[in-house]
Every structure is written in C-alpha cells, then in structure tokens.
mmCIF file of C-alpha atoms and ligand atoms in Angstrom:
data_model
loop_
_atom_site.group_PDB
_atom_site.id
_atom_site.type_symbol
_atom_site.label_atom_id
_atom_site.label_comp_id
_atom_site.label_asym_id
_atom_site.label_seq_id
_atom_site.Cartn_x
_atom_site.Cartn_y
_atom_site.Cartn_z
ATOM 1 C CA UNK Z 1 15.755 17.789 -21.721
ATOM 2 C CA UNK Z 2 18.411 18.762 -19.182
ATOM 3 C CA UNK Z 3 21.562 20.241 -20.748
ATOM 4 C CA UNK Z 4 24.448 20.347 -18.264
ATOM 5 C CA UNK Z 5 26.760 21.985 -20.783
ATOM 6 C CA UNK Z 6 24.891 25.215 -21.208
ATOM 7 C CA UNK Z 7 27.208 27.932 -22.462
ATOM 8 C CA UNK Z 8 28.664 30.523 -20.120
ATOM 9 C CA UNK Z 9 28.598 34.358 -20.076
ATOM 10 C CA UNK Z 10 25.108 34.995 -18.849
ATOM 11 C CA UNK Z 11 23.445 32.971 -21.535
ATOM 12 C CA UNK Z 12 19.784 32.187 -21.025
ATOM 13 C CA UNK Z 13 17.715 29.312 -22.293
ATOM 14 C CA UNK Z 14 14.163 29.780 -23.427
ATOM 15 C CA UNK Z 15 11.842 30.065 -20.457
ATOM 16 C CA UNK Z 16 9.590 32.426 -18.628
ATOM 17 C CA UNK Z 17 11.873 35.442 -18.306
ATOM 18 C CA UNK Z 18 9.739 37.033 -15.591
ATOM 19 C CA UNK Z 19 10.183 34.072 -13.227
ATOM 20 C CA UNK Z 20 13.941 34.074 -13.769
ATOM 21 C CA UNK Z 21 14.140 37.825 -13.194
ATOM 22 C CA UNK Z 22 12.141 37.350 -9.999
ATOM 23 C CA UNK Z 23 14.511 34.819 -8.473
ATOM 24 C CA UNK Z 24 17.556 36.852 -9.579
ATOM 25 C CA UNK Z 25 16.120 39.965 -7.997
ATOM 26 C CA UNK Z 26 15.324 38.104 -4.746
ATOM 27 C CA UNK Z 27 18.903 36.828 -4.653
ATOM 28 C CA UNK Z 28 20.445 40.203 -5.452
ATOM 29 C CA UNK Z 29 18.248 42.069 -2.986
ATOM 30 C CA UNK Z 30 19.076 39.565 -0.202
ATOM 31 C CA UNK Z 31 22.812 39.096 -0.713
ATOM 32 C CA UNK Z 32 23.878 42.274 -2.519
ATOM 33 C CA UNK Z 33 25.429 40.578 -5.554
ATOM 34 C CA UNK Z 34 24.204 38.654 -8.599
ATOM 35 C CA UNK Z 35 23.790 34.839 -8.538
ATOM 36 C CA UNK Z 36 26.322 32.732 -10.386
ATOM 37 C CA UNK Z 37 23.675 30.303 -11.627
ATOM 38 C CA UNK Z 38 19.899 29.875 -11.893
ATOM 39 C CA UNK Z 39 18.346 26.440 -12.432
ATOM 40 C CA UNK Z 40 14.727 25.319 -12.457
ATOM 41 C CA UNK Z 41 12.775 22.081 -12.256
ATOM 42 C CA UNK Z 42 9.078 21.234 -12.688
ATOM 43 C CA UNK Z 43 6.558 19.563 -10.426
ATOM 44 C CA UNK Z 44 4.883 16.381 -11.633
ATOM 45 C CA UNK Z 45 1.537 14.697 -11.961
ATOM 46 C CA UNK Z 46 1.494 10.930 -11.731
ATOM 47 C CA UNK Z 47 -1.052 9.677 -14.264
ATOM 48 C CA UNK Z 48 -1.090 6.222 -12.703
ATOM 49 C CA UNK Z 49 1.140 3.794 -10.788
ATOM 50 C CA UNK Z 50 0.787 5.053 -7.214
ATOM 51 C CA UNK Z 51 2.890 3.693 -4.371
ATOM 52 C CA UNK Z 52 4.586 1.328 -6.786
ATOM 53 C CA UNK Z 53 8.006 2.945 -7.030
ATOM 54 C CA UNK Z 54 9.151 1.425 -3.731
ATOM 55 C CA UNK Z 55 7.481 -1.894 -4.593
ATOM 56 C CA UNK Z 56 9.317 -2.578 -7.861
ATOM 57 C CA UNK Z 57 6.363 -1.667 -10.087
ATOM 58 C CA UNK Z 58 5.807 0.582 -13.119
ATOM 59 C CA UNK Z 59 4.836 4.272 -12.844
ATOM 60 C CA UNK Z 60 3.610 6.747 -15.464
ATOM 61 C CA UNK Z 61 4.168 10.366 -14.404
ATOM 62 C CA UNK Z 62 4.696 13.558 -16.431
ATOM 63 C CA UNK Z 63 6.385 16.836 -15.524
ATOM 64 C CA UNK Z 64 3.988 19.791 -15.369
ATOM 65 C CA UNK Z 65 4.088 23.377 -16.549
ATOM 66 C CA UNK Z 66 4.709 24.775 -13.052
ATOM 67 C CA UNK Z 67 8.250 25.045 -11.763
ATOM 68 C CA UNK Z 68 10.609 25.958 -8.926
ATOM 69 C CA UNK Z 69 13.602 28.262 -9.545
ATOM 70 C CA UNK Z 70 16.828 28.169 -7.548
ATOM 71 C CA UNK Z 71 19.459 30.932 -7.811
ATOM 72 C CA UNK Z 72 22.825 30.173 -6.221
ATOM 73 C CA UNK Z 73 26.080 31.958 -5.448
ATOM 74 C CA UNK Z 74 29.144 31.233 -3.298
ATOM 75 C CA UNK Z 75 28.924 31.310 0.500
ATOM 76 C CA UNK Z 76 30.692 29.967 3.601
ATOM 77 C CA UNK Z 77 27.643 28.510 5.334
ATOM 78 C CA UNK Z 78 24.237 27.787 3.847
ATOM 79 C CA UNK Z 79 22.059 30.892 3.583
ATOM 80 C CA UNK Z 80 18.645 30.390 2.053
ATOM 81 C CA UNK Z 81 15.800 32.752 1.275
ATOM 82 C CA UNK Z 82 12.422 31.913 -0.288
ATOM 83 C CA UNK Z 83 10.027 34.188 -2.139
ATOM 84 C CA UNK Z 84 7.090 32.082 -0.906
ATOM 85 C CA UNK Z 85 5.110 32.980 2.197
ATOM 86 C CA UNK Z 86 5.603 30.666 5.177
ATOM 87 C CA UNK Z 87 9.256 29.844 4.423
ATOM 88 C CA UNK Z 88 11.424 32.039 6.640
ATOM 89 C CA UNK Z 89 15.070 32.646 5.732
ATOM 90 C CA UNK Z 90 17.524 30.078 7.066
ATOM 91 C CA UNK Z 91 21.206 30.457 7.947
ATOM 92 C CA UNK Z 92 22.868 27.215 8.912
ATOM 93 C CA UNK Z 93 25.794 24.848 8.661
ATOM 94 C CA UNK Z 94 25.479 21.586 6.727
ATOM 95 C CA UNK Z 95 25.203 19.495 9.955
ATOM 96 C CA UNK Z 96 22.181 17.399 10.914
ATOM 97 C CA UNK Z 97 18.719 17.910 9.358
ATOM 98 C CA UNK Z 98 16.769 20.782 10.950
ATOM 99 C CA UNK Z 99 13.251 19.722 9.943
ATOM 100 C CA UNK Z 100 12.649 22.748 7.705
ATOM 101 C CA UNK Z 101 12.686 23.449 3.962
ATOM 102 C CA UNK Z 102 16.441 24.026 3.880
ATOM 103 C CA UNK Z 103 16.992 20.278 4.443
ATOM 104 C CA UNK Z 104 16.091 19.534 0.805
ATOM 105 C CA UNK Z 105 18.845 21.869 -0.433
ATOM 106 C CA UNK Z 106 21.485 21.058 2.183
ATOM 107 C CA UNK Z 107 20.691 17.341 1.759
ATOM 108 C CA UNK Z 108 21.631 17.616 -1.921
ATOM 109 C CA UNK Z 109 24.912 19.372 -1.109
ATOM 110 C CA UNK Z 110 25.744 16.752 1.529
ATOM 111 C CA UNK Z 111 24.853 13.865 -0.765
ATOM 112 C CA UNK Z 112 27.318 14.866 -3.440
ATOM 113 C CA UNK Z 113 29.588 17.495 -1.947
ATOM 114 C CA UNK Z 114 28.360 20.265 -4.312
ATOM 115 C CA UNK Z 115 29.651 22.427 -2.552
ATOM 116 C CA UNK Z 116 29.858 20.942 0.923
ATOM 117 C CA UNK Z 117 30.966 24.112 2.749
ATOM 118 C CA UNK Z 118 28.018 26.313 1.833
ATOM 119 C CA UNK Z 119 26.212 28.483 -0.708
ATOM 120 C CA UNK Z 120 23.821 31.384 -0.884
ATOM 121 C CA UNK Z 121 20.471 30.354 -2.287
ATOM 122 C CA UNK Z 122 17.230 32.069 -3.337
ATOM 123 C CA UNK Z 123 14.095 30.093 -4.248
ATOM 124 C CA UNK Z 124 10.835 31.019 -5.957
ATOM 125 C CA UNK Z 125 8.135 28.539 -6.907
ATOM 126 C CA UNK Z 126 4.810 28.125 -8.692
ATOM 127 C CA UNK Z 127 4.178 24.848 -6.873
ATOM 128 C CA UNK Z 128 2.062 24.630 -3.754
ATOM 129 C CA UNK Z 129 3.749 22.716 -0.925
ATOM 130 C CA UNK Z 130 1.705 19.660 0.120
ATOM 131 C CA UNK Z 131 -0.292 19.804 -3.126
ATOM 132 C CA UNK Z 132 0.718 16.300 -4.247
ATOM 133 C CA UNK Z 133 2.668 17.796 -7.182
ATOM 134 C CA UNK Z 134 6.152 16.990 -5.911
ATOM 135 C CA UNK Z 135 7.296 20.430 -4.871
ATOM 136 C CA UNK Z 136 10.042 18.741 -2.839
ATOM 137 C CA UNK Z 137 11.555 16.949 -5.856
ATOM 138 C CA UNK Z 138 11.310 20.172 -7.893
ATOM 139 C CA UNK Z 139 13.241 22.018 -5.182
ATOM 140 C CA UNK Z 140 15.878 19.359 -4.652
ATOM 141 C CA UNK Z 141 16.467 18.633 -8.367
ATOM 142 C CA UNK Z 142 16.699 22.366 -9.183
ATOM 143 C CA UNK Z 143 19.050 22.793 -6.201
ATOM 144 C CA UNK Z 144 21.176 19.883 -7.453
ATOM 145 C CA UNK Z 145 21.463 21.497 -10.907
ATOM 146 C CA UNK Z 146 22.345 24.907 -9.431
ATOM 147 C CA UNK Z 147 24.762 23.638 -6.771
ATOM 148 C CA UNK Z 148 26.422 21.194 -9.154
ATOM 149 C CA UNK Z 149 27.129 23.997 -11.621
ATOM 150 C CA UNK Z 150 28.258 26.322 -8.817
ATOM 151 C CA UNK Z 151 30.811 23.712 -7.744
ATOM 152 C CA UNK Z 152 32.067 23.365 -11.300
ATOM 153 C CA UNK Z 153 30.575 19.886 -11.865
ATOM 154 C CA UNK Z 154 28.440 19.033 -14.852
ATOM 155 C CA UNK Z 155 25.922 16.571 -13.401
ATOM 156 C CA UNK Z 156 23.707 14.870 -15.959
ATOM 157 C CA UNK Z 157 19.999 14.146 -15.387
ATOM 158 C CA UNK Z 158 20.739 10.779 -13.719
ATOM 159 C CA UNK Z 159 23.121 12.476 -11.279
ATOM 160 C CA UNK Z 160 20.556 15.188 -10.469
ATOM 161 C CA UNK Z 161 17.860 12.594 -9.782
ATOM 162 C CA UNK Z 162 20.221 10.566 -7.597
ATOM 163 C CA UNK Z 163 21.350 13.596 -5.556
ATOM 164 C CA UNK Z 164 17.741 14.687 -5.006
ATOM 165 C CA UNK Z 165 16.689 11.143 -4.071
ATOM 166 C CA UNK Z 166 19.530 10.849 -1.542
ATOM 167 C CA UNK Z 167 18.570 14.202 -0.017
ATOM 168 C CA UNK Z 168 14.921 13.269 0.469
ATOM 169 C CA UNK Z 169 15.369 9.600 1.332
ATOM 170 C CA UNK Z 170 18.546 9.623 3.446
ATOM 171 C CA UNK Z 171 18.696 13.155 4.868
ATOM 172 C CA UNK Z 172 15.076 14.353 5.153
ATOM 173 C CA UNK Z 173 14.022 10.793 6.007
ATOM 174 C CA UNK Z 174 11.006 10.223 3.711
ATOM 175 C CA UNK Z 175 11.438 6.616 2.532
ATOM 176 C CA UNK Z 176 10.298 7.587 -0.961
ATOM 177 C CA UNK Z 177 10.907 5.747 -4.211
ATOM 178 C CA UNK Z 178 12.608 7.318 -7.231
ATOM 179 C CA UNK Z 179 9.611 8.291 -9.359
ATOM 180 C CA UNK Z 180 9.470 12.016 -8.591
ATOM 181 C CA UNK Z 181 13.161 12.839 -8.911
ATOM 182 C CA UNK Z 182 13.463 10.735 -12.075
ATOM 183 C CA UNK Z 183 10.632 12.413 -13.972
ATOM 184 C CA UNK Z 184 11.513 15.898 -12.720
ATOM 185 C CA UNK Z 185 15.113 15.481 -13.937
ATOM 186 C CA UNK Z 186 14.437 13.597 -17.204
ATOM 187 C CA UNK Z 187 11.039 14.758 -18.520
ATOM 188 C CA UNK Z 188 10.611 15.632 -22.173
ATOM 189 C CA UNK Z 189 7.972 18.172 -23.177
ATOM 190 C CA UNK Z 190 4.806 16.589 -24.580
ATOM 191 C CA UNK Z 191 5.635 13.187 -23.089
ATOM 192 C CA UNK Z 192 4.830 11.149 -20.011
ATOM 193 C CA UNK Z 193 7.593 8.904 -18.660
ATOM 194 C CA UNK Z 194 7.008 5.202 -18.194
ATOM 195 C CA UNK Z 195 9.484 4.079 -15.547
ATOM 196 C CA UNK Z 196 9.931 0.451 -14.585
ATOM 197 C CA UNK Z 197 11.233 0.835 -11.047
ATOM 198 C CA UNK Z 198 12.398 -2.803 -10.947
ATOM 199 C CA UNK Z 199 15.036 -2.135 -13.602
ATOM 200 C CA UNK Z 200 15.226 1.667 -13.793
ATOM 201 C CA UNK Z 201 14.361 1.468 -17.521
ATOM 202 C CA UNK Z 202 12.439 4.454 -18.879
ATOM 203 C CA UNK Z 203 10.375 5.081 -22.005
ATOM 204 C CA UNK Z 204 9.024 8.449 -23.156
ATOM 205 C CA UNK Z 205 5.316 8.115 -24.088
ATOM 206 C CA UNK Z 206 3.791 10.893 -26.215
ATOM 207 C CA UNK Z 207 1.156 12.673 -24.111
ATOM 208 C CA UNK Z 208 -0.283 15.594 -26.062
ATOM 209 C CA UNK Z 209 -3.396 15.846 -23.850
ATOM 210 C CA UNK Z 210 -3.957 18.068 -20.856
ATOM 211 C CA UNK Z 211 -5.318 17.024 -17.477
ATOM 212 C CA UNK Z 212 -7.247 19.130 -15.020
ATOM 213 C CA UNK Z 213 -5.623 19.415 -11.622
ATOM 214 C CA UNK Z 214 -8.047 20.091 -8.789
ATOM 215 C CA UNK Z 215 -6.390 20.823 -5.426
ATOM 216 C CA UNK Z 216 -8.249 19.252 -2.499
ATOM 217 C CA UNK Z 217 -7.019 22.072 -0.263
ATOM 218 C CA UNK Z 218 -5.807 19.437 2.208
ATOM 219 C CA UNK Z 219 -2.044 19.750 2.606
ATOM 220 C CA UNK Z 220 -0.132 16.568 3.175
ATOM 221 C CA UNK Z 221 3.259 16.374 4.840
ATOM 222 C CA UNK Z 222 5.040 13.147 3.978
ATOM 223 C CA UNK Z 223 7.402 13.624 6.879
ATOM 224 C CA UNK Z 224 4.465 13.120 9.258
ATOM 225 C CA UNK Z 225 4.734 9.358 9.077
ATOM 226 C CA UNK Z 226 1.766 7.827 7.202
ATOM 227 C CA UNK Z 227 3.879 7.406 4.076
ATOM 228 C CA UNK Z 228 6.727 5.664 5.896
ATOM 229 C CA UNK Z 229 4.159 3.527 7.727
ATOM 230 C CA UNK Z 230 2.715 2.287 4.402
ATOM 231 C CA UNK Z 231 6.188 1.512 3.170
ATOM 232 C CA UNK Z 232 6.885 -0.534 6.315
ATOM 233 C CA UNK Z 233 3.610 -2.438 5.789
ATOM 234 C CA UNK Z 234 4.718 -3.322 2.260
ATOM 235 C CA UNK Z 235 8.092 -4.546 3.545
ATOM 236 C CA UNK Z 236 6.340 -6.786 6.072
ATOM 237 C CA UNK Z 237 3.841 -8.047 3.460
ATOM 238 C CA UNK Z 238 6.739 -8.968 1.157
ATOM 239 C CA UNK Z 239 8.414 -10.947 3.960
ATOM 240 C CA UNK Z 240 5.190 -12.898 4.547
ATOM 241 C CA UNK Z 241 4.633 -13.526 0.829
ATOM 242 C CA UNK Z 242 8.207 -14.791 0.524
ATOM 243 C CA UNK Z 243 7.441 -17.612 2.953
ATOM 244 C CA UNK Z 244 5.117 -18.942 0.238
ATOM 245 C CA UNK Z 245 7.018 -17.683 -2.856
ATOM 246 C CA UNK Z 246 10.722 -17.380 -1.857
ATOM 247 C CA UNK Z 247 11.698 -16.147 -5.329
ATOM 248 C CA UNK Z 248 9.768 -12.864 -4.910
ATOM 249 C CA UNK Z 249 12.019 -9.817 -4.665
ATOM 250 C CA UNK Z 250 9.317 -7.119 -4.756
ATOM 251 C CA UNK Z 251 5.557 -7.043 -4.198
ATOM 252 C CA UNK Z 252 4.857 -5.832 -7.744
ATOM 253 C CA UNK Z 253 6.308 -9.122 -9.066
ATOM 254 C CA UNK Z 254 3.358 -10.987 -7.585
ATOM 255 C CA UNK Z 255 1.225 -12.099 -10.505
ATOM 256 C CA UNK Z 256 -2.458 -11.194 -10.560
ATOM 257 C CA UNK Z 257 -3.241 -14.941 -10.720
ATOM 258 C CA UNK Z 258 -1.668 -15.394 -7.257
ATOM 259 C CA UNK Z 259 -3.444 -12.482 -5.618
ATOM 260 C CA UNK Z 260 -6.374 -14.507 -4.224
ATOM 261 C CA UNK Z 261 -3.971 -16.901 -2.476
ATOM 262 C CA UNK Z 262 -1.708 -14.081 -1.252
ATOM 263 C CA UNK Z 263 -4.653 -12.310 0.339
ATOM 264 C CA UNK Z 264 -5.477 -15.433 2.400
ATOM 265 C CA UNK Z 265 -1.868 -15.519 3.737
ATOM 266 C CA UNK Z 266 -1.843 -11.953 4.976
ATOM 267 C CA UNK Z 267 -3.366 -10.371 8.067
ATOM 268 C CA UNK Z 268 -5.386 -7.146 7.729
ATOM 269 C CA UNK Z 269 -4.528 -4.514 6.565
ATOM 270 C CA UNK Z 270 -1.586 -6.066 4.677
ATOM 271 C CA UNK Z 271 -4.013 -8.002 2.449
ATOM 272 C CA UNK Z 272 -5.466 -4.708 1.175
ATOM 273 C CA UNK Z 273 -2.064 -3.130 0.673
ATOM 274 C CA UNK Z 274 -0.930 -6.042 -1.487
ATOM 275 C CA UNK Z 275 -4.191 -5.997 -3.444
ATOM 276 C CA UNK Z 276 -3.528 -2.356 -4.276
ATOM 277 C CA UNK Z 277 0.053 -3.012 -5.379
ATOM 278 C CA UNK Z 278 -0.837 -5.988 -7.572
ATOM 279 C CA UNK Z 279 -3.928 -4.474 -9.210
ATOM 280 C CA UNK Z 280 -2.255 -1.058 -9.644
ATOM 281 C CA UNK Z 281 0.666 -2.747 -11.400
ATOM 282 C CA UNK Z 282 -1.765 -4.354 -13.858
ATOM 283 C CA UNK Z 283 -3.636 -1.046 -14.346
ATOM 284 C CA UNK Z 284 -0.429 0.884 -14.992
ATOM 285 C CA UNK Z 285 0.739 -1.567 -17.645
ATOM 286 C CA UNK Z 286 -2.707 -1.453 -19.251
ATOM 287 C CA UNK Z 287 -2.746 2.364 -19.142
ATOM 288 C CA UNK Z 288 0.650 2.584 -20.792
ATOM 289 C CA UNK Z 289 -0.525 0.257 -23.590
ATOM 290 C CA UNK Z 290 -3.754 2.270 -23.996
ATOM 291 C CA UNK Z 291 -1.732 5.492 -24.183
ATOM 292 C CA UNK Z 292 0.411 4.000 -26.939
ATOM 293 C CA UNK Z 293 -2.804 3.280 -28.864
ATOM 294 C CA UNK Z 294 -4.025 6.816 -28.191
ATOM 295 C CA UNK Z 295 -7.053 5.525 -26.279
ATOM 296 C CA UNK Z 296 -7.483 8.232 -23.650
ATOM 297 C CA UNK Z 297 -10.925 6.995 -22.573
ATOM 298 C CA UNK Z 298 -9.421 3.648 -21.560
ATOM 299 C CA UNK Z 299 -6.591 5.379 -19.675
ATOM 300 C CA UNK Z 300 -9.156 7.505 -17.847
ATOM 301 C CA UNK Z 301 -11.266 4.494 -16.860
ATOM 302 C CA UNK Z 302 -8.151 2.905 -15.332
ATOM 303 C CA UNK Z 303 -7.530 6.120 -13.392
ATOM 304 C CA UNK Z 304 -10.974 5.946 -11.815
ATOM 305 C CA UNK Z 305 -10.447 2.292 -10.880
ATOM 306 C CA UNK Z 306 -7.066 3.273 -9.430
ATOM 307 C CA UNK Z 307 -8.726 5.849 -7.220
ATOM 308 C CA UNK Z 308 -11.062 3.236 -5.727
ATOM 309 C CA UNK Z 309 -8.000 1.145 -4.919
ATOM 310 C CA UNK Z 310 -6.221 4.068 -3.206
ATOM 311 C CA UNK Z 311 -9.373 4.825 -1.235
ATOM 312 C CA UNK Z 312 -10.341 1.286 -0.193
ATOM 313 C CA UNK Z 313 -7.138 -0.767 -0.268
ATOM 314 C CA UNK Z 314 -4.225 1.610 0.243
ATOM 315 C CA UNK Z 315 -6.415 3.831 2.411
ATOM 316 C CA UNK Z 316 -4.535 7.020 1.620
ATOM 317 C CA UNK Z 317 -7.361 9.134 0.232
ATOM 318 C CA UNK Z 318 -9.281 11.927 1.973
ATOM 319 C CA UNK Z 319 -13.025 12.750 1.746
ATOM 320 C CA UNK Z 320 -12.290 15.862 -0.348
ATOM 321 C CA UNK Z 321 -10.597 13.738 -3.030
ATOM 322 C CA UNK Z 322 -13.356 11.102 -2.943
ATOM 323 C CA UNK Z 323 -16.007 13.790 -3.479
ATOM 324 C CA UNK Z 324 -14.074 15.309 -6.394
ATOM 325 C CA UNK Z 325 -13.594 11.941 -8.105
ATOM 326 C CA UNK Z 326 -17.235 10.879 -7.614
ATOM 327 C CA UNK Z 327 -18.464 14.263 -8.889
ATOM 328 C CA UNK Z 328 -16.156 14.059 -11.899
ATOM 329 C CA UNK Z 329 -17.517 10.669 -12.891
ATOM 330 C CA UNK Z 330 -21.118 11.734 -12.246
ATOM 331 C CA UNK Z 331 -20.774 14.894 -14.352
ATOM 332 C CA UNK Z 332 -19.215 13.204 -17.359
ATOM 333 C CA UNK Z 333 -15.414 13.288 -16.942
ATOM 334 C CA UNK Z 334 -13.660 10.402 -18.698
ATOM 335 C CA UNK Z 335 -11.954 9.515 -15.414
ATOM 336 C CA UNK Z 336 -10.322 10.945 -12.308
ATOM 337 C CA UNK Z 337 -8.157 10.019 -9.365
ATOM 338 C CA UNK Z 338 -6.023 11.299 -6.527
ATOM 339 C CA UNK Z 339 -2.429 11.829 -7.687
ATOM 340 C CA UNK Z 340 0.759 11.555 -5.625
ATOM 341 C CA UNK Z 341 1.154 10.033 -2.199
ATOM 342 C CA UNK Z 342 -2.306 11.005 -0.908
ATOM 343 C CA UNK Z 343 -3.563 12.095 2.520
ATOM 344 C CA UNK Z 344 -4.511 15.317 0.716
ATOM 345 C CA UNK Z 345 -2.924 16.850 -2.374
ATOM 346 C CA UNK Z 346 -4.664 17.055 -5.751
ATOM 347 C CA UNK Z 347 -7.086 15.135 -7.941
ATOM 348 C CA UNK Z 348 -6.481 14.849 -11.691
ATOM 349 C CA UNK Z 349 -9.323 14.610 -14.214
ATOM 350 C CA UNK Z 350 -9.432 13.696 -17.873
ATOM 351 C CA UNK Z 351 -12.336 15.088 -19.903
ATOM 352 C CA UNK Z 352 -13.398 15.317 -23.541
ATOM 353 C CA UNK Z 353 -12.359 18.762 -24.772
ATOM 354 C CA UNK Z 354 -15.924 19.768 -25.656
ATOM 355 C CA UNK Z 355 -17.234 18.880 -22.153
ATOM 356 C CA UNK Z 356 -14.350 20.318 -20.152
ATOM 357 C CA UNK Z 357 -15.772 23.605 -18.871
ATOM 358 C CA UNK Z 358 -19.198 22.142 -18.011
ATOM 359 C CA UNK Z 359 -17.680 19.196 -16.151
ATOM 360 C CA UNK Z 360 -15.222 21.372 -14.252
ATOM 361 C CA UNK Z 361 -17.903 23.917 -13.267
ATOM 362 C CA UNK Z 362 -20.203 21.194 -11.982
ATOM 363 C CA UNK Z 363 -17.451 19.400 -10.077
ATOM 364 C CA UNK Z 364 -16.386 22.685 -8.462
ATOM 365 C CA UNK Z 365 -19.997 23.458 -7.513
ATOM 366 C CA UNK Z 366 -20.485 20.005 -5.932
ATOM 367 C CA UNK Z 367 -17.275 20.435 -3.940
ATOM 368 C CA UNK Z 368 -18.253 23.959 -2.818
ATOM 369 C CA UNK Z 369 -21.661 22.737 -1.576
ATOM 370 C CA UNK Z 370 -20.061 19.975 0.460
ATOM 371 C CA UNK Z 371 -16.976 21.733 1.861
ATOM 372 C CA UNK Z 372 -18.006 25.384 1.779
ATOM 373 C CA UNK Z 373 -15.039 26.520 -0.288
ATOM 374 C CA UNK Z 374 -14.441 26.744 -4.019
ATOM 375 C CA UNK Z 375 -11.570 24.728 -5.509
ATOM 376 C CA UNK Z 376 -9.276 26.301 -8.111
ATOM 377 C CA UNK Z 377 -8.814 23.792 -10.967
ATOM 378 C CA UNK Z 378 -6.112 24.422 -13.559
ATOM 379 C CA UNK Z 379 -4.864 22.686 -16.670
ATOM 380 C CA UNK Z 380 -1.587 20.804 -16.640
ATOM 381 C CA UNK Z 381 0.315 19.746 -19.734
ATOM 382 C CA UNK Z 382 3.442 17.644 -20.089
ATOM 383 C CA UNK Z 383 6.431 19.970 -19.765
ATOM 384 C CA UNK Z 384 10.204 19.550 -19.942
ATOM 385 C CA UNK Z 385 12.375 18.630 -16.964
ATOM 386 C CA UNK Z 386 15.192 20.354 -15.053
ATOM 387 C CA UNK Z 387 17.303 22.953 -16.815
ATOM 388 C CA UNK Z 388 19.988 25.544 -16.251
ATOM 389 C CA UNK Z 389 18.360 28.899 -16.955
ATOM 390 C CA UNK Z 390 21.361 31.141 -16.462
ATOM 391 C CA UNK Z 391 25.089 30.743 -15.883
ATOM 392 C CA UNK Z 392 27.204 33.833 -15.212
HETATM 393 C C1 LIG H 401 5.529 10.391 -3.154
HETATM 394 C C2 LIG H 401 6.917 9.763 -3.201
HETATM 395 C C3 LIG H 401 7.077 8.897 -4.449
HETATM 396 C C4 LIG H 401 5.923 7.912 -4.609
HETATM 397 C C5 LIG H 401 4.575 8.600 -4.431
HETATM 398 C C6 LIG H 401 3.432 7.628 -4.403
HETATM 399 O O1 LIG H 401 5.375 11.314 -4.201
HETATM 400 O O2 LIG H 401 7.904 10.760 -3.192
HETATM 401 O O3 LIG H 401 8.310 8.234 -4.394
HETATM 402 O O4 LIG H 401 6.060 6.828 -3.738
HETATM 403 O O5 LIG H 401 4.531 9.383 -3.253
HETATM 404 O O6 LIG H 401 3.278 6.999 -5.626
#
C-alpha cells in the first residue's frame, strides 16, 4: 500500500536495499549531491480484461515483483539520467513533448505542477521496456511519488495514478485507459485488483498463485500508432451501435445476448473488435468469480480463450505469442495468453505446481526450434504498489 506520510530523516521502508543504493549512487555520481527522495513502483501483469479499460469494461491486473526506482532532487530545468542501456541522459525544459523517455517524467510534473520548474532525476529499473509489463506506468507513477514529495505535496495513490495517466494520455499521447496506473499505484501484495472502469470501483482479490511470464522478445511501442488506431475503431463502433441502442455509453455495456445483432450492423473489422470487447467482458467477470472460488483451472481456461480473441478478433497478437500459447496448452499448462496491449510483449502461463518445470522447459524448447532463440521465462507474484523508499 502506498504511504504518502512516510517519516522524514532518511527513513527507509522495507525493500530491496541494493536497488535503492543503486539509484542513490547513480544520482549522487551524476549530480554530486544526495537525492532528497527515492520512490519506486512496480510493473504489472494483466491476468485478463484486455483492451477493456477504454471501453468501460472490467480488468483484473496485479502488480509484479519487478520495479522501477526514481531518485529526485531539486533542479532548475529537468535533468534526467537512467541506469538502463539505451536511455541517454536528457537535459530539457518542461516545454513540449520530445518523444523520448523523459516525457513520462516531465509529463507528470506538468500535469500537477510538482515541481513545474524542474528537478534532477535518476532512474533504475528491473522492467524491460516494450515487454508488455507496463514499464511506462511504473516510471510515471514512481516519478509522481518522488516529484510530489520533492514539491512538499503528499499525493495519495489516487493522485499518483491520475498524474501518471495525464502524463501518458495527454502529454505522451498514448490514448490509454487507466488500468496500468491504477494497479501500479494501488496494488496490495498477494492480491490482484478487479477494477470496473465504468465506475472506477476497485476490489482486491486474493491471488496467492504465481504466473510464468515468458517474454516474446518482440518489443512493442504503443506510441507507434496501432494502439491508438484500435481505440479509434472502438469509438467508431460505439457510434454505430448507438444508432441501434442509443442508451449505450460504452461498448462493454453491450450485452452478450445482443452481440449477434451488433455484429450484423458493423462493417469489418469493427465487428471483430466489438466481439472481442463483449466476450472479453464476460470472460473477465467469469474469471473474477472463479478466482473468488479459488478455481485457478477455470481462470486459466478463460485466459486461453482470451488469447484466441486477441489473436483473431482484436488482431493484436504476434506469431511469437501464438506459438508460446499453443505450446503451453499442448504441453499441459492450465492456460496462457498474451498480456498487455499486444503487438509483442509477454505471454503469461498458469501451470500446476508439480508440472511447472516440465511445461516451461518444453514450451521454451518449442519456441527455440521455431524462432532460433531461447526465451527467458520467470515467475511473477502479486506485489505491492508504489511506495516512498527514502525521504531525506
Ligand atoms: C496498455 C494501456 C492500458 C490498456 C492495455 C490493454 O497497457 O496502457 O490502458 O488499454 O494496454 O488492455
């Protein structure tokens, strides 16, 4: 749980000390003084409910045990340095977006004025960029926590999620929903978060299991346009559906019983997009109920069905993900699917504990035969959300 009122005088919360020391040392080495604050935020896996958060549907993500750390100190302009390869240092004014990684941090500062003139920032991360694990929400939520504290505000988890959403949606220009920022800011260890995006209501669902995350090795970049294009298709499909059902305010409100008629009203490919939204909404509700009953096998089956819908109806999968999911099912996983926006990223798999290593080895071998490279699966568990790690 995020605690904005962490005590002062260099107090530290529990957490991986080495990672905190690393970001402090990067900051100190770069700027020649110690940071005033360090905050961190996790990535996320979405169990199910894909592309529903901008269609008024339910989603069921959990925060994962891999995080991004942001150290911050005062500055006149924005100076940013990253410990990750491929992210060169940036020195800039707040101004217009520049199309690089600094936009996620500056976007947060602009959204809320924390602090609007500038800051010195150092970032380290355990999250691959483009891995479908929401590295961008981890960065922007952690930046919101650090910058908010630096400016003397005490933003709560809702305020962090809102600042990060504004940065990505309004400033970076990805027309995302609110799933990623919400779970990254609010997550509770050992729980998934059921979020009804029509109302904003959330419910913590105990999730003691682990899932295997298998990176496809295909990096997606949401700013490239496919994501915004899908969102525009959904907006158009809603307009067309409203000519038949004027009371509809979001596609996810369309009842399953009306799907057959809706599909006849819509030109291709909008018919497929709506089929995904309506069936995924039903699957997500069913998965949440199955999770409450502790029936992981049923949840997993819904995941596999969800993958077919992403592949055939939303058309946002890639061959690497399709091969991983098919191999998982063939070799005895309980279920598997692509997680996150798609066009690359990662596949998640649920297995019986006793079968896990055999299934994973066989899936990796199938993938290696087909794509000539070996994937690196790892185990994700439901972790806690954003936190302040250090305040000087
Ligand atoms: C990205 C977006 C989210 C959501 C997912 C797809 O992660 O940031 O808002 O739309 O894609 O479910």
